[in-house]
Every structure is written in C-alpha cells, then in structure tokens.
PDB file of C-alpha atoms in Angstrom:
ATOM      1  CA  GLN A 725     164.444  68.893 124.153  1.00  0.00           C
ATOM      2  CA  LYS A 726     163.248  66.271 121.666  1.00  0.00           C
ATOM      3  CA  TYR A 727     164.326  64.335 118.591  1.00  0.00           C
ATOM      4  CA  GLY A 728     163.141  65.496 115.177  1.00  0.00           C
ATOM      5  CA  TYR A 729     163.022  64.261 111.602  1.00  0.00           C
ATOM      6  CA  TYR A 730     163.442  66.831 108.829  1.00  0.00           C
ATOM      7  CA  HIS A 731     162.907  66.912 105.076  1.00  0.00           C
ATOM      8  CA  CYS A 732     163.950  69.738 102.743  1.00  0.00           C
ATOM      9  CA  LYS A 733     161.377  69.832  99.971  1.00  0.00           C
ATOM     10  CA  ALA A 734     163.648  71.950  97.749  1.00  0.00           C
ATOM     11  CA  CYS A 735     166.708  69.652  97.857  1.00  0.00           C
ATOM     12  CA  ASN A 736     164.982  66.414  98.861  1.00  0.00           C
ATOM     13  CA  ILE A 737     167.501  65.997 101.713  1.00  0.00           C
ATOM     14  CA  ARG A 738     166.510  64.356 104.978  1.00  0.00           C
ATOM     15  CA  TRP A 739     168.193  64.720 108.352  1.00  0.00           C
ATOM     16  CA  GLU A 740     167.603  64.062 112.021  1.00  0.00           C
ATOM     17  CA  SER A 741     168.428  66.111 115.082  1.00  0.00           C
ATOM     18  CA  ALA A 742     168.449  65.626 118.840  1.00  0.00           C
ATOM     19  CA  TYR A 743     168.274  69.419 119.233  1.00  0.00           C
ATOM     20  CA  VAL A 744     164.581  70.104 118.763  1.00  0.00           C
ATOM     21  CA  TRP A 745     163.251  72.548 121.340  1.00  0.00           C
ATOM     22  CA  CYS A 746     159.512  72.328 122.088  1.00  0.00           C
ATOM     23  CA  VAL A 747     157.043  74.017 124.401  1.00  0.00           C
ATOM     24  CA  GLN A 748     157.095  71.925 127.582  1.00  0.00           C
ATOM     25  CA  GLY A 749     154.562  69.098 127.459  1.00  0.00           C
ATOM     26  CA  THR A 750     153.890  69.537 123.723  1.00  0.00           C
ATOM     27  CA  ASN A 751     155.457  68.924 120.328  1.00  0.00           C
ATOM     28  CA  LYS A 752     155.155  72.588 119.320  1.00  0.00           C
ATOM     29  CA  VAL A 753     158.602  73.500 117.964  1.00  0.00           C
ATOM     30  CA  TYR A 754     160.290  76.766 118.993  1.00  0.00           C
ATOM     31  CA  PHE A 755     163.208  76.923 116.527  1.00  0.00           C
ATOM     32  CA  ARG A 756     163.580  75.830 112.922  1.00  0.00           C
ATOM     33  CA  GLN A 757     166.659  74.202 111.424  1.00  0.00           C
ATOM     34  CA  PHE A 758     168.310  75.102 108.136  1.00  0.00           C
ATOM     35  CA  CYS A 759     169.039  72.803 105.206  1.00  0.00           C
ATOM     36  CA  ARG A 760     172.801  72.435 104.745  1.00  0.00           C
ATOM     37  CA  THR A 761     172.452  72.767 100.956  1.00  0.00           C
ATOM     38  CA  CYS A 762     169.931  75.535 100.238  1.00  0.00           C
ATOM     39  CA  GLN A 763     169.737  77.219 103.690  1.00  0.00           C
ATOM     40  CA  LYS A 764     165.899  77.136 103.776  1.00  0.00           C
ATOM     41  CA  SER A 765     164.515  76.730 107.295  1.00  0.00           C
ATOM     42  CA  TYR A 766     162.171  73.935 108.314  1.00  0.00           C
ATOM     43  CA  ASN A 767     160.266  72.565 111.257  1.00  0.00           C
ATOM     44  CA  PRO A 768     160.542  68.798 111.720  1.00  0.00           C
ATOM     45  CA  TYR A 769     157.821  66.694 110.122  1.00  0.00           C
ATOM     46  CA  ARG A 770     157.974  64.325 113.115  1.00  0.00           C
ATOM     47  CA  VAL A 771     159.014  64.896 116.733  1.00  0.00           C
ATOM     48  CA  GLU A 772     159.508  62.320 119.458  1.00  0.00           C
ATOM     49  CA  ASP A 773     160.992  62.016 122.920  1.00  0.00           C
ATOM     50  CA  ILE A 774     164.632  60.994 123.123  1.00  0.00           C
ATOM     51  CA  THR A 775     164.292  57.432 124.382  1.00  0.00           C
ATOM     52  CA  CYS A 776     166.373  54.371 125.151  1.00  0.00           C
ATOM     53  CA  GLN A 777     166.071  51.863 122.302  1.00  0.00           C
ATOM     54  CA  SER A 778     166.088  48.951 124.783  1.00  0.00           C
ATOM     55  CA  CYS A 779     163.396  49.909 127.302  1.00  0.00           C
ATOM     56  CA  LYS A 780     161.761  52.827 125.430  1.00  0.00           C
ATOM     57  CA  GLN A 781     162.053  55.124 128.466  1.00  0.00           C
ATOM     58  CA  THR A 782     163.369  58.698 128.396  1.00  0.00           C
ATOM     59  CA  ARG A 783     165.349  58.181 131.594  1.00  0.00           C
ATOM     60  CA  CYS A 784     166.334  54.607 132.231  1.00  0.00           C
ATOM     61  CA  THR A 785     168.624  52.414 134.292  1.00  0.00           C
ATOM     62  CA  CYS A 786     169.714  50.094 131.482  1.00  0.00           C
ATOM     63  CA  PRO A 787     173.398  49.097 131.844  1.00  0.00           C
ATOM     64  CA  VAL A 788     174.033  49.905 128.183  1.00  0.00           C
ATOM     65  CA  LYS A 789     172.094  52.924 127.001  1.00  0.00           C
ATOM     66  CA  MET A 790     171.258  52.362 123.357  1.00  0.00           C
ATOM     67  CA  ARG A 791     169.852  55.639 122.070  1.00  0.00           C
ATOM     68  CA  HIS A 792     169.351  57.084 118.621  1.00  0.00           C
ATOM     69  CA  VAL A 793     171.633  59.962 119.594  1.00  0.00           C
ATOM     70  CA  ASP A 794     175.322  59.868 118.752  1.00  0.00           C
ATOM     71  CA  PRO A 795     177.142  61.952 121.399  1.00  0.00           C
ATOM     72  CA  ARG A 796     180.293  62.044 119.221  1.00  0.00           C
ATOM     73  CA  ARG A 797     178.473  63.823 116.400  1.00  0.00           C
ATOM     74  CA  PRO A 798     178.874  67.602 116.690  1.00  0.00           C
ATOM     75  CA  HIS A 799     175.915  69.974 116.813  1.00  0.00           C
ATOM     76  CA  ARG A 800     175.781  72.097 113.644  1.00  0.00           C
ATOM     77  CA  GLN A 801     175.287  75.545 115.166  1.00  0.00           C
ATOM     78  CA  ASP A 802     175.425  77.134 111.718  1.00  0.00           C
ATOM     79  CA  LEU A 803     172.242  75.240 110.757  1.00  0.00           C
ATOM     80  CA  CYS A 804     170.379  75.608 114.055  1.00  0.00           C
ATOM     81  CA  GLY A 805     167.715  78.294 114.374  1.00  0.00           C
ATOM     82  CA  ARG A 806     168.396  78.579 118.104  1.00  0.00           C
ATOM     83  CA  CYS A 807     172.179  78.966 117.788  1.00  0.00           C
ATOM     84  CA  LYS A 808     172.430  80.888 114.515  1.00  0.00           C
ATOM     85  CA  GLY A 809     173.159  84.532 115.188  1.00  0.00           C
ATOM     86  CA  LYS A 810     172.375  84.288 118.885  1.00  0.00           C
ATOM     87  CA  ARG A 811     174.471  84.372 122.018  1.00  0.00           C
ATOM     88  CA  LEU A 812     172.663  81.358 123.533  1.00  0.00           C
ATOM     89  CA  SER A 813     173.691  78.081 121.920  1.00  0.00           C
ATOM     90  CA  CYS A 814     172.268  74.617 122.422  1.00  0.00           C
ATOM     91  CA  ASP A 815     175.648  73.337 123.623  1.00  0.00           C
ATOM     92  CA  SER A 816     175.849  75.873 126.453  1.00  0.00           C
ATOM     93  CA  THR A 817     172.383  75.044 127.770  1.00  0.00           C
ATOM     94  CA  PHE A 818     171.414  72.146 130.009  1.00  0.00           C
ATOM     95  CA  SER A 819     170.241  69.467 127.650  1.00  0.00           C
ATOM     96  CA  PHE A 820     169.305  65.820 127.566  1.00  0.00           C
ATOM     97  CA  LYS A 821     172.716  64.786 126.270  1.00  0.00           C
ATOM     98  CA  TYR A 822     174.247  65.496 129.682  1.00  0.00           C
ATOM     99  CA  ILE A 823     172.033  62.993 131.513  1.00  0.00           C
ATOM    100  CA  ILE A 824     172.347  59.983 129.211  1.00  0.00           C
TER     101      ILE A 824
END
C-alpha cells in the first residue's frame, strides 16, 4: 500500500489517496481511482511510500507520528477501483493504517 497523487485531466481536479495498491517492491499500480466529478478512472501521476513526516521512515518509533494520512477521513469506496463493484474492499484488508 502506498500514497498517490492524482490529477483528472478532464475536470482539472487533483486529489491524494493513501489507498494505492502496487506490485510489491515496485510503484506499478494495480487499481485505478475514479474522479468524483466525471467518473473517469486514473492511475496516480506520483506514488510514494507512506512515511512519517518527522523521521521519513515507513515504520518509526517517533512519539508523535506525523503522517500525511488523516485516519479520520473516510475511504471513498465508490471512487476506488479496488472496492467498486467487488466483494473485497480496502477497509477489510490489512493495510498500513492499522500499524501507524
């Protein structure tokens, strides 16, 4: 699981997601995400590891974990290529958000 940056060329909307699923050890994306306005699907234009903003590590021991992931923000399953129309959702799978 990685962090991705998206841009819809049709609507000129940008968004970010902590639910980018890649082939292990690569940045090759498995599932696209859909634009909330026009419903076109896109791969992220940039992918990075989910890291602590303090020490820049993926798994750290910092007392306060400052990450660019907001755990209170819900996952939009209706816009996720992995969740949309499938029985397996990102929320029901072991993911990075459970170990931060």
